[in-house]
Structure formats: structure tokens, C-alpha cells
Amino acid sequence: MVFTKNDNTLFGLCARWVARKALPSPSVDTYAKILLPLALTQPYTYRVPDRLAGALQVGCRVLVPLGVRKRYAGLVVGLTDEAPAAHLKVRDIIDVLDSRPVLFDEQVKFWQWIAFYYMCTMGEVMKTALPAGLKLEGEVRIRKNPGFIDESDLTSDEQRLLNLLPDRKAMRLSDFPEIGGITTVFPLVKSLMERRAIEVEEHLTRAFRPAIMRCVRLSASLCAPEALTATLNILKRAPKQQSLLLSYVGMADAMTAVAAHNPAALKEVEVARLLDETDSSHTILKALAGRGVLEVYTVEKSRLGFDAQQPTVGLPDLSPAQQQALDELHQALADRDICLLHGITSSGKTEVYQRLIDETLARGEQVLFLVPEIALTTQLMQRLAKVFGGRLGVYHSGFPDSERVELWRRQCSDNPYPLILGARSALFLPFRKLGLIVVDEEHDASYKQQEPAPRYVARDAALVLARLSGAKVVLGSATPSVESYHHARSGKYGLVELRERYGGKALPKIVVEDVADLKYRRMMPSVFSPRLLDELKQALHNGEQAILFQNRRGYAPTLQCNRCGWTPHCERCDVPLTVHQHNGLLLCHYCGATYQMPVACPKCGHTELRDRGFGTEKVEEAVVNSFAEARVARMDLDTTRKRTAYDEIIRQFSAGEKNVLIGTQMVTKGLDFDKVRVVGILSADQAINAPDFRAYERAFQLMTQVAGRAGRKGEQGLVVLQTHQAKLPLIRQIVENDYAGMYEEQIAEREQYVYPPYCRLIVVYVRHSREDLCVGASNWLAELLRPHFGTQLLGPDRPLVGRVHSLYIRKILLKVLPQQQTAAVRQVLWMARKALSGHALYKRVDVFFDVDPQ
């Protein structure tokens, strides 16, 4: 008997029930948690379409829609079968962008810790961590419809928007409010779309493009001696083609490959190099390709510079003091995960690092070597490359984004660099088997990221990354931070001391010049004291070099009317403008705004305007005017904006092409020059008088570090320290290199007034374009927080610079004591910020947190 689908008998009903039970059950949907590079509180959930289910892995990037106009590259941080709440609209992932993860599990955990501890979102961490080329962003662009003719019924605003559009080019929707002053863009766009006056397209930006190299190779059919010989004979009638082929044969070592009948043995020859070295043309190459003699193909070219580099020297021999330090490091790291290497300047810490690195690489583990300044990577890169060759990779924000993406991708591959040298951004690179992190110059404030979020301290974050990866950490410095030295003294870290210079060289002699007394006796007509002038003159006469340190760029910090005292200030920031004489402008060092140099005082009309103080430009001018034999290099933010500027300045000075180096704090640490005998510290008071509880510590570190550049080779160096406060105890500590005395004095003050390391600091910043709202919001927020923290909460106060980029600023300082629960403190702060954002008056006030300000 046959039952039809319309059969209503009992047998028919049973048959249909059995058939339904036999059918496969509907597949269960898979959902992905996607992290987007935005300040979002949590990842978004997207559905994984069936076509992408097999291609999706945690750590891969996917293309997802957001809103009606945007598309982003997000990171998959989780997969689940659990459907989100029914009221939530879940959209599908558009595409998978990676065949293998670009993020490892340890990194995800590291990002989570960064976001929690430094009080930001994981999206902000992602935005900072990933190079731009790994982030995609899509947005709507509109263009004129060339077929639209009738404009008679358009409103004036519609016509205005249409006129702003280029004839054959699409324009970003987000540009219209800025360009045309149009505030109601979307209704106008919608209306013009309905009239078919404009067309809408989605534009997806991808910053990274692989570097493609065009190469040439011998045709496989000619990889036999008789075939190649016959072809060369035929080409006697075309001598230019024969000459090009013969040149290729030599460059590719083709005779060896042909004799072995092995096309794979041909060396890779770039088209551009072949044509350049043979003075040939593309036409001749095209003719050979047309004959089937040569083939032109493309390959992806590495932008990284160390792939083929071979080590040129072995590990350096260690002095007895260095060997003892290495042995003590081994012992300390056997008991603890973190060790502080306190070695005086020029004691040879780098050689000790190299031994530790070599031992770690021999175990098949990776090493991360952090430095605080991009400038320091130049000399250190050369020293490490001589020992480790192609195993060394370099990563920092000074490289083009394409190179950073390429290195990131290589670290995700099966052939990563075992050794990475980089600035703080290198912390976010993917590591498969991290075994050691070296944080050189661990005291340096440049390890702190100020803007944007996450405002992390790379030194402290490195300790957490090491813990998550099971790695060891060596912190190194001649002048450790008070906090790190306290942890080492208390047993939290291991401590190894290296107290003598390599080769038995003496520390430089430091001479203090009392500027106040010299000015009183009218003995200081320029920025140089008489002693410094004499020492510079003698050093240059003897073919030696000098470094002059002035931690202020520009020509002069301020311009002032000689009659009424008027000083030009930035219109957007509460700071005086700095004089930059090389371009004749006044510049704001906070927002970058430039102003023309006034010819007269706008307040009283007086034409005598004088610069006050001095920066690196004025020092350079003074050196050139004082010493005919001076060949000056200046290293500051103004002279090092180009990628290669650091390298070129250091190369010139190392080679002796320049004999005087003038600079800001860029010259104070890590640099190693053989012929520097004289160092001039031109204004010690600038660091000493900073309004910060770390001022004396920072001043000691800066001046000790720059002093350490003198006399590293040859005879003892000399440092001339110019100050108005010659009798200050700190000056004596610097002269005597008395780090222990400085530490004991500072740690006692920190304990008395409860500052780090006896507490943690969190600064709550409040910003708004209206001062009254900024002040009101900060007071309201402080009153909300005070019942929770009492006297640990200080402020709100106006910071030293109370307005930047037209935003008024107030700050509230919170001291978090060791016994307080970290999570509970952060929860209170988050809730207070949320309460403020719900206040009708203050909902547009910007509030952010700076944890462990430096």
C-alpha cells in the first residue's frame, strides 16, 4: 500500500510522523564573540554563517558590519553555541580575513589584564596593539549620478550638497560637516538618493599591501646544457637579447642549475636589478619572454631587513665583574622570576644581556628586548645583529606600518624571529614561546604611554606578560626607579649589582658651575659657563667630541615684551608659545599650533620683544658662533621626525663627521660613543624644580645618565653641570654618584607622605570645552567618591597645564593603599563615571583614568 501526503488515515499520519522523525534535525547555529577596535565595554556577538563555519578560529580576524554604514575587521575572541537573548538582533559575519590566527591565547589574556588594570576597554587595547594594516574599516561614500539632469526641484541645501561633490570622485559621508558646514547630512543624502541624484558605495580600506617583486627566471625547457647553448647561438642575430640573457645566466648562477638539470637551483633575480646592472630595457626583456627564453613572475618580497644577515662576531668575552654578575643573575632567576641588574653607566650590562639571550635562544625560547626610546634601537640593533644576525627582528612605531604588519605576520608563522628588539609597542607582538624579557633603562618615563588609552607602563606590563608566558624578566639600569629598587631590596625581585666600568675606566669627573654666582659677577654672557667654554675648546682642539644636554627644544621657551612683560600664549592651550627661529614661528608644544612671529607687542605696541631662556636651537647657535671647528648635530623632536633621522645623526657622530651633539633627553641614555670626553649639562634646575614628587629622582637619573656618556673609552671624561642651586644635597649626590643616598632620602619621604611604592596612584581626569562644566563635573565627581576613599582622595585641582586642545582639565588624585581590593576600587570609579554620564548637565563631560602616572 502506498500512502500519499494527503492521506488522513491512521497509517498515513503515522507514516508522515516517522518520516519527520527520520529527517536530520536542523543544525545548531554557532556564534562568535568579536572584539572591535572601538571603546566598547564588551565584545559583540555575531552569527557564523554555515559557509564560514569550518574556516573560523579564535584569534582570526573577520569582517563584520556595524550600524548601517560601517564595516570593521574584528578579532574572534570566543566561539559558542549559546544563542544571545531573543530580543537582540544578531547579524552575520561577512567574511574571514585570516587562514591562521593573528592573536594567541596569552595575548588575549594579556589584553584583558591591560584593559582591567589601566581602566580602559579591550577595544582600545586592540586599537593600540594592532598595526593599522591589520585593521579594516569600511564606510559609506557618495558620488554624483552622471545620468542625473533635472536639478530644478532640488532645495537649496540639496543643491549645495550636490555642488560639493566632485564630478568623478566619491566623497566620504563623514567629510561633509567639516567641508560644507552642513549639519543635517543624512536627510539630504536620503532625499538625493530617492531622486537618483547621487549613488552610494561602500569603501573598505585596507592599509597593508604585500610588497610585490617582479622577478625573472630561465624557462624550464632550457634547463639543459644543449638547449641553453642552442638558444645562445640563435640569439647571435639579436646581440642585445643575447647580452641580457648572458647577464641573467651570471646573476642567477644558471650554469650550475643547468648542469644539474635542476631549475630550483636558479638564484632569484629581480627584474629591476637585472635591467639596471645591464643597462637594458623592458622591450628587450619582453622579447626574450616572447621567445619563451625567460619568464617574468611575481613574488611577495620581505620588507624586513635582517632575513639574510649573518652574525659577524661571537659573544664578547666578559670581565670578571661581568661574569660574576651573570652568575648571580642565574642564581637569582632560579629563585625568582624577576631580577634587577643595577650596573653603573658603561659597566657592560649589554654584554651580560647577550649571554642571557644566547642561553635562552639555545633552549628554543624567544626573547623580547625592550628599550624606552626609538633612538636607542639604532646602536643596540647594530650590536645585537653582529652577534645574532638574522635571528633579530626590530619593531617600533617609527617603522612604516607595512613593515610592522609583515613582522607581526612573521611572528604568527612557523618561522618567527627568536629575538625581538623594540620600544614599548613590541609588548603586543605575538610570541609562541617567550622565555626572557629584558627591560633596559627600566627607570625611564618613556615606558609610559600617555595618549591614547591604554595609558600603560610597559615595564610593569612586561612583568605580567612574562608571568602569563612563563618567562623570566631582567630589569636593567644604572639609575633604577625608586619603586624597582625598593622591590629588589625587600626581596620581591632579585638584585645584582655591577659596580665597576668595563675595562676599569673611571667614572667621569663632575664639576659644578654655580650659574647664580657667575651671573652675579657678570661672568656668564652666553649659555656656557667659562669652565665649559674652556673644556669644549680644548676637546675640539684635541679632536675629541662633546655632548651638550638641554631638555628643551626650540630656540627659547618664551617671547616677552621688554616694556610691559606681555608673553604670547597658545589660543587653545594654557601655555606660552615657544620660539623656533629656524622657521621664524611661535609653536605650541602641546597642540602643535603655529603662529607668526609678532613685530610689535599687541598690548602696548612696543617693538622690542626679547626671547627668554634657551632651547636646543639657541645652544646650537651659540656653539657655531663660539667655535669655528665645531661640526654640530642636534637631536630633538624637530630634527628626528623622519624615520631615518635618528640613524643618520648617530652615524655621523659615531663616524666623527660631527664633533658636538646637542640634544634633549634622547642623548641621556644608552648611547655609546668612543671619543666623547666632555658633557655639558646646561640647566640642571629645569628638572630639579619640576612640580612632581618624582622630581629629584628624575633629575638624578637624567644627569647621571647623560654624565655617563663621557669617558667611556680613553681618558677620564669630564662633566660640567650648570645650576642655580649648587648647594642642594641632590647636586652632591649626583657629583658623587651616590644612588644609595638619593634612594634612602626619597624612600623616607615616600613613606612619610604615602607615595609609591607605599601606594598606587590613579588620577581621574575631567575634560570639557567649557570651564564651568569642567569645574562643576570634577567637584560633583569628587563629592561622589569622597565617602568611599576619604583622605586618600585629593582634589580636584587644576593641573600645571589647565587647558589643552581647547579642553579645560581638572584632575582628582586617588591613593590606593596595599590593603585595598584593586577590583573594588576600580568598580567604584567605573560606577562614579557612569553616574556622571547620566547627569543631565555633565553627560558630555569626558572622564578618563590614568593608572600609575609617571
Short mmCIF file of N, CA, C and O in Angstrom, two decimals, residues 666-744:
data_model
loop_
_atom_site.label_atom_id
_atom_site.label_comp_id
_atom_site.label_asym_id
_atom_site.label_seq_id
_atom_site.Cartn_x
_atom_site.Cartn_y
_atom_site.Cartn_z
N MET A 666 66.87 62.55 24.64
CA MET A 666 67.25 61.49 23.70
C MET A 666 68.72 61.12 23.83
O MET A 666 69.12 60.00 23.49
N VAL A 667 69.57 62.06 24.27
CA VAL A 667 71.02 61.80 24.33
C VAL A 667 71.46 61.32 25.71
O VAL A 667 72.65 61.15 25.94
N THR A 668 70.52 61.13 26.64
CA THR A 668 70.92 60.89 28.02
C THR A 668 71.17 59.42 28.35
O THR A 668 71.73 59.13 29.41
N LYS A 669 70.75 58.48 27.50
CA LYS A 669 70.87 57.09 27.93
C LYS A 669 71.17 56.18 26.75
O LYS A 669 70.79 56.46 25.62
N GLY A 670 71.90 55.12 27.06
CA GLY A 670 72.06 54.01 26.13
C GLY A 670 73.03 54.22 25.00
O GLY A 670 73.45 53.26 24.37
N LEU A 671 73.40 55.47 24.67
CA LEU A 671 74.28 55.71 23.54
C LEU A 671 75.73 55.49 23.95
O LEU A 671 76.13 55.84 25.06
N ASP A 672 76.52 54.94 23.03
CA ASP A 672 77.90 54.58 23.34
C ASP A 672 78.81 55.15 22.26
O ASP A 672 78.83 54.68 21.13
N PHE A 673 79.56 56.21 22.62
CA PHE A 673 80.48 56.85 21.68
C PHE A 673 81.90 56.82 22.27
O PHE A 673 82.09 57.08 23.46
N ASP A 674 82.87 56.55 21.41
CA ASP A 674 84.24 56.35 21.88
C ASP A 674 84.95 57.65 22.25
O ASP A 674 85.78 57.66 23.16
N LYS A 675 84.69 58.73 21.52
CA LYS A 675 85.54 59.92 21.64
C LYS A 675 84.93 61.06 22.46
O LYS A 675 85.44 62.18 22.44
N VAL A 676 83.82 60.79 23.14
CA VAL A 676 83.19 61.86 23.93
C VAL A 676 83.97 62.04 25.24
O VAL A 676 84.00 61.13 26.07
N ARG A 677 84.59 63.20 25.40
CA ARG A 677 85.31 63.47 26.64
C ARG A 677 84.57 64.46 27.51
O ARG A 677 84.62 64.40 28.74
N VAL A 678 83.83 65.40 26.89
CA VAL A 678 83.17 66.47 27.64
C VAL A 678 81.66 66.36 27.46
O VAL A 678 81.16 66.19 26.35
N VAL A 679 80.95 66.46 28.59
CA VAL A 679 79.49 66.55 28.58
C VAL A 679 79.10 67.80 29.34
O VAL A 679 79.60 68.05 30.45
N GLY A 680 78.24 68.60 28.74
CA GLY A 680 77.74 69.80 29.41
C GLY A 680 76.27 69.67 29.73
O GLY A 680 75.45 69.40 28.85
N ILE A 681 75.92 69.80 31.01
CA ILE A 681 74.51 69.85 31.44
C ILE A 681 74.20 71.31 31.66
O ILE A 681 74.67 71.93 32.61
N LEU A 682 73.40 71.89 30.75
CA LEU A 682 73.31 73.34 30.69
C LEU A 682 72.31 73.94 31.66
O LEU A 682 72.43 75.12 32.01
N SER A 683 71.33 73.18 32.09
CA SER A 683 70.32 73.73 33.01
C SER A 683 69.76 72.61 33.88
O SER A 683 68.70 72.06 33.59
N ALA A 684 70.47 72.30 34.96
CA ALA A 684 70.03 71.24 35.86
C ALA A 684 68.74 71.62 36.58
O ALA A 684 67.94 70.76 36.94
N ASP A 685 68.51 72.92 36.77
CA ASP A 685 67.36 73.37 37.57
C ASP A 685 66.03 73.03 36.92
O ASP A 685 65.02 72.88 37.60
N GLN A 686 66.03 72.93 35.61
CA GLN A 686 64.78 72.64 34.90
C GLN A 686 64.16 71.33 35.37
O GLN A 686 62.95 71.23 35.57
N ALA A 687 65.00 70.30 35.58
CA ALA A 687 64.49 69.01 36.06
C ALA A 687 64.24 69.03 37.56
O ALA A 687 63.27 68.45 38.05
N ILE A 688 65.12 69.72 38.31
CA ILE A 688 65.01 69.73 39.77
C ILE A 688 63.73 70.40 40.23
O ILE A 688 63.09 69.97 41.20
N ASN A 689 63.33 71.46 39.54
CA ASN A 689 62.20 72.27 40.00
C ASN A 689 60.85 71.82 39.46
O ASN A 689 59.85 72.53 39.61
N ALA A 690 60.79 70.66 38.81
CA ALA A 690 59.51 70.18 38.29
C ALA A 690 58.54 69.90 39.43
O ALA A 690 58.93 69.35 40.46
N PRO A 691 57.26 70.28 39.28
CA PRO A 691 56.27 70.08 40.35
C PRO A 691 55.76 68.64 40.40
O PRO A 691 54.62 68.35 40.01
N ASP A 692 56.60 67.73 40.88
CA ASP A 692 56.28 66.31 40.86
C ASP A 692 57.02 65.64 42.01
O ASP A 692 58.19 65.98 42.29
N PHE A 693 56.38 64.69 42.67
CA PHE A 693 57.06 64.03 43.79
C PHE A 693 58.26 63.21 43.31
O PHE A 693 59.12 62.83 44.11
N ARG A 694 58.34 62.95 42.01
CA ARG A 694 59.49 62.24 41.47
C ARG A 694 60.58 63.17 40.94
O ARG A 694 61.54 62.71 40.32
N ALA A 695 60.48 64.46 41.17
CA ALA A 695 61.38 65.42 40.54
C ALA A 695 62.84 65.14 40.85
O ALA A 695 63.69 65.10 39.95
N TYR A 696 63.18 64.94 42.13
CA TYR A 696 64.57 64.69 42.48
C TYR A 696 65.08 63.37 41.91
O TYR A 696 66.22 63.27 41.44
N GLU A 697 64.22 62.35 41.95
CA GLU A 697 64.60 61.07 41.36
C GLU A 697 64.87 61.22 39.88
O GLU A 697 65.90 60.75 39.36
N ARG A 698 63.96 61.88 39.15
CA ARG A 698 64.13 62.08 37.71
C ARG A 698 65.39 62.90 37.42
O ARG A 698 66.12 62.60 36.47
N ALA A 699 65.62 63.95 38.20
CA ALA A 699 66.80 64.80 37.98
C ALA A 699 68.08 63.98 38.16
O ALA A 699 69.02 64.08 37.37
N PHE A 700 68.13 63.19 39.22
CA PHE A 700 69.30 62.34 39.45
C PHE A 700 69.51 61.39 38.27
O PHE A 700 70.63 61.21 37.78
N GLN A 701 68.44 60.76 37.82
CA GLN A 701 68.55 59.81 36.71
C GLN A 701 69.01 60.48 35.43
O GLN A 701 69.95 60.00 34.77
N LEU A 702 68.39 61.60 35.09
CA LEU A 702 68.75 62.29 33.85
C LEU A 702 70.22 62.69 33.84
O LEU A 702 70.95 62.43 32.88
N MET A 703 70.65 63.35 34.92
CA MET A 703 72.00 63.89 34.93
C MET A 703 73.06 62.81 35.09
O MET A 703 74.15 62.90 34.52
N THR A 704 72.78 61.77 35.84
CA THR A 704 73.72 60.66 35.95
C THR A 704 73.85 59.92 34.63
O THR A 704 74.95 59.53 34.21
N GLN A 705 72.72 59.75 33.95
CA GLN A 705 72.75 59.05 32.67
C GLN A 705 73.52 59.84 31.61
O GLN A 705 74.35 59.27 30.89
N VAL A 706 73.25 61.14 31.51
CA VAL A 706 73.96 61.91 30.48
C VAL A 706 75.43 62.05 30.84
O VAL A 706 76.30 62.07 29.96
N ALA A 707 75.74 62.14 32.13
CA ALA A 707 77.14 62.17 32.55
C ALA A 707 77.86 60.90 32.14
O ALA A 707 79.05 60.91 31.79
N GLY A 708 77.13 59.79 32.15
CA GLY A 708 77.72 58.50 31.79
C GLY A 708 78.10 58.36 30.34
O GLY A 708 78.77 57.39 29.95
N ARG A 709 77.74 59.32 29.49
CA ARG A 709 78.17 59.27 28.09
C ARG A 709 79.63 59.68 27.94
O ARG A 709 80.22 59.48 26.88
N ALA A 710 80.22 60.31 28.96
CA ALA A 710 81.59 60.84 28.86
C ALA A 710 82.61 59.80 29.30
O ALA A 710 82.39 59.06 30.26
N GLY A 711 83.75 59.78 28.60
CA GLY A 711 84.89 58.97 29.02
C GLY A 711 84.64 57.48 29.00
O GLY A 711 85.20 56.75 29.82
N ARG A 712 83.83 56.98 28.08
CA ARG A 712 83.57 55.54 28.03
C ARG A 712 84.76 54.79 27.44
O ARG A 712 84.91 53.60 27.67
N LYS A 713 85.57 55.47 26.65
CA LYS A 713 86.82 54.90 26.13
C LYS A 713 87.90 55.98 26.33
O LYS A 713 87.62 57.17 26.34
N GLY A 714 89.13 55.56 26.47
CA GLY A 714 90.22 56.53 26.60
C GLY A 714 90.30 57.12 27.99
O GLY A 714 89.97 56.48 28.99
N GLU A 715 90.72 58.39 28.06
CA GLU A 715 90.94 59.03 29.35
C GLU A 715 89.63 59.38 30.04
O GLU A 715 88.56 59.33 29.44
N GLN A 716 89.72 59.73 31.33
CA GLN A 716 88.54 60.03 32.13
C GLN A 716 87.77 61.20 31.53
O GLN A 716 88.35 62.20 31.11
N GLY A 717 86.46 61.07 31.51
CA GLY A 717 85.62 62.14 30.98
C GLY A 717 85.38 63.23 32.00
O GLY A 717 85.64 63.07 33.20
N LEU A 718 84.85 64.35 31.52
CA LEU A 718 84.56 65.50 32.37
C LEU A 718 83.13 65.96 32.10
O LEU A 718 82.72 66.08 30.94
N VAL A 719 82.39 66.22 33.16
CA VAL A 719 81.03 66.72 33.06
C VAL A 719 80.96 68.07 33.75
O VAL A 719 81.38 68.20 34.91
N VAL A 720 80.46 69.06 33.04
CA VAL A 720 80.26 70.39 33.62
C VAL A 720 78.76 70.56 33.85
O VAL A 720 77.98 70.58 32.88
N LEU A 721 78.36 70.66 35.10
CA LEU A 721 76.95 70.74 35.49
C LEU A 721 76.64 72.17 35.91
O LEU A 721 77.17 72.67 36.90
N GLN A 722 75.79 72.85 35.15
CA GLN A 722 75.43 74.24 35.42
C GLN A 722 74.11 74.30 36.17
O GLN A 722 73.11 73.71 35.73
N THR A 723 74.10 75.01 37.32
CA THR A 723 72.89 75.08 38.14
C THR A 723 72.87 76.36 38.96
O THR A 723 73.93 76.93 39.26
N HIS A 724 71.66 76.81 39.31
CA HIS A 724 71.49 77.92 40.24
C HIS A 724 71.43 77.45 41.68
O HIS A 724 71.35 78.27 42.59
N GLN A 725 71.42 76.12 41.89
CA GLN A 725 71.25 75.57 43.24
C GLN A 725 72.42 74.64 43.58
O GLN A 725 72.25 73.47 43.88
N ALA A 726 73.62 75.21 43.56
CA ALA A 726 74.83 74.40 43.71
C ALA A 726 74.95 73.73 45.07
O ALA A 726 75.61 72.69 45.20
N LYS A 727 74.31 74.28 46.09
CA LYS A 727 74.44 73.72 47.44
C LYS A 727 73.36 72.69 47.77
O LYS A 727 73.32 72.17 48.89
N LEU A 728 72.50 72.38 46.82
CA LEU A 728 71.43 71.42 47.05
C LEU A 728 72.03 70.03 47.30
O LEU A 728 72.94 69.60 46.58
N PRO A 729 71.54 69.28 48.31
CA PRO A 729 72.08 67.93 48.55
C PRO A 729 72.02 67.02 47.33
O PRO A 729 72.90 66.18 47.14
N LEU A 730 70.99 67.20 46.51
CA LEU A 730 70.87 66.37 45.32
C LEU A 730 72.07 66.56 44.39
O LEU A 730 72.55 65.59 43.77
N ILE A 731 72.57 67.79 44.27
CA ILE A 731 73.72 68.05 43.42
C ILE A 731 74.95 67.28 43.92
O ILE A 731 75.70 66.69 43.14
N ARG A 732 75.13 67.25 45.22
CA ARG A 732 76.24 66.48 45.78
C ARG A 732 76.08 64.99 45.48
O ARG A 732 77.05 64.30 45.14
N GLN A 733 74.84 64.48 45.57
CA GLN A 733 74.61 63.07 45.28
C GLN A 733 74.93 62.74 43.82
O GLN A 733 75.46 61.67 43.52
N ILE A 734 74.62 63.68 42.93
CA ILE A 734 74.92 63.46 41.51
C ILE A 734 76.44 63.46 41.30
O ILE A 734 76.98 62.61 40.60
N VAL A 735 77.11 64.43 41.90
CA VAL A 735 78.56 64.54 41.75
C VAL A 735 79.25 63.27 42.26
O VAL A 735 80.20 62.76 41.66
N GLU A 736 78.79 62.73 43.37
CA GLU A 736 79.42 61.56 43.99
C GLU A 736 78.84 60.24 43.48
O GLU A 736 79.24 59.18 43.96
N ASN A 737 77.90 60.32 42.53
CA ASN A 737 77.21 59.12 42.03
C ASN A 737 76.64 58.30 43.18
O ASN A 737 76.75 57.07 43.23
N ASP A 738 76.04 59.00 44.11
CA ASP A 738 75.54 58.38 45.35
C ASP A 738 74.08 57.99 45.16
O ASP A 738 73.18 58.63 45.70
N TYR A 739 73.84 56.92 44.40
CA TYR A 739 72.46 56.47 44.19
C TYR A 739 71.83 56.04 45.51
O TYR A 739 70.66 56.35 45.77
N ALA A 740 72.58 55.34 46.34
CA ALA A 740 72.04 54.83 47.60
C ALA A 740 71.57 55.98 48.48
O ALA A 740 70.50 55.90 49.12
N GLY A 741 72.36 57.08 48.53
CA GLY A 741 71.95 58.24 49.33
C GLY A 741 70.68 58.87 48.81
O GLY A 741 69.79 59.23 49.59
N MET A 742 70.58 59.01 47.48
CA MET A 742 69.35 59.56 46.89
C MET A 742 68.17 58.66 47.20
O MET A 742 67.09 59.13 47.57
N TYR A 743 68.36 57.34 47.06
CA TYR A 743 67.28 56.40 47.31
C TYR A 743 66.79 56.48 48.75
O TYR A 743 65.57 56.55 49.00
N GLU A 744 67.69 56.48 49.71
CA GLU A 744 67.30 56.50 51.12
C GLU A 744 66.53 57.77 51.45
O GLU A 744 65.54 57.73 52.19
#
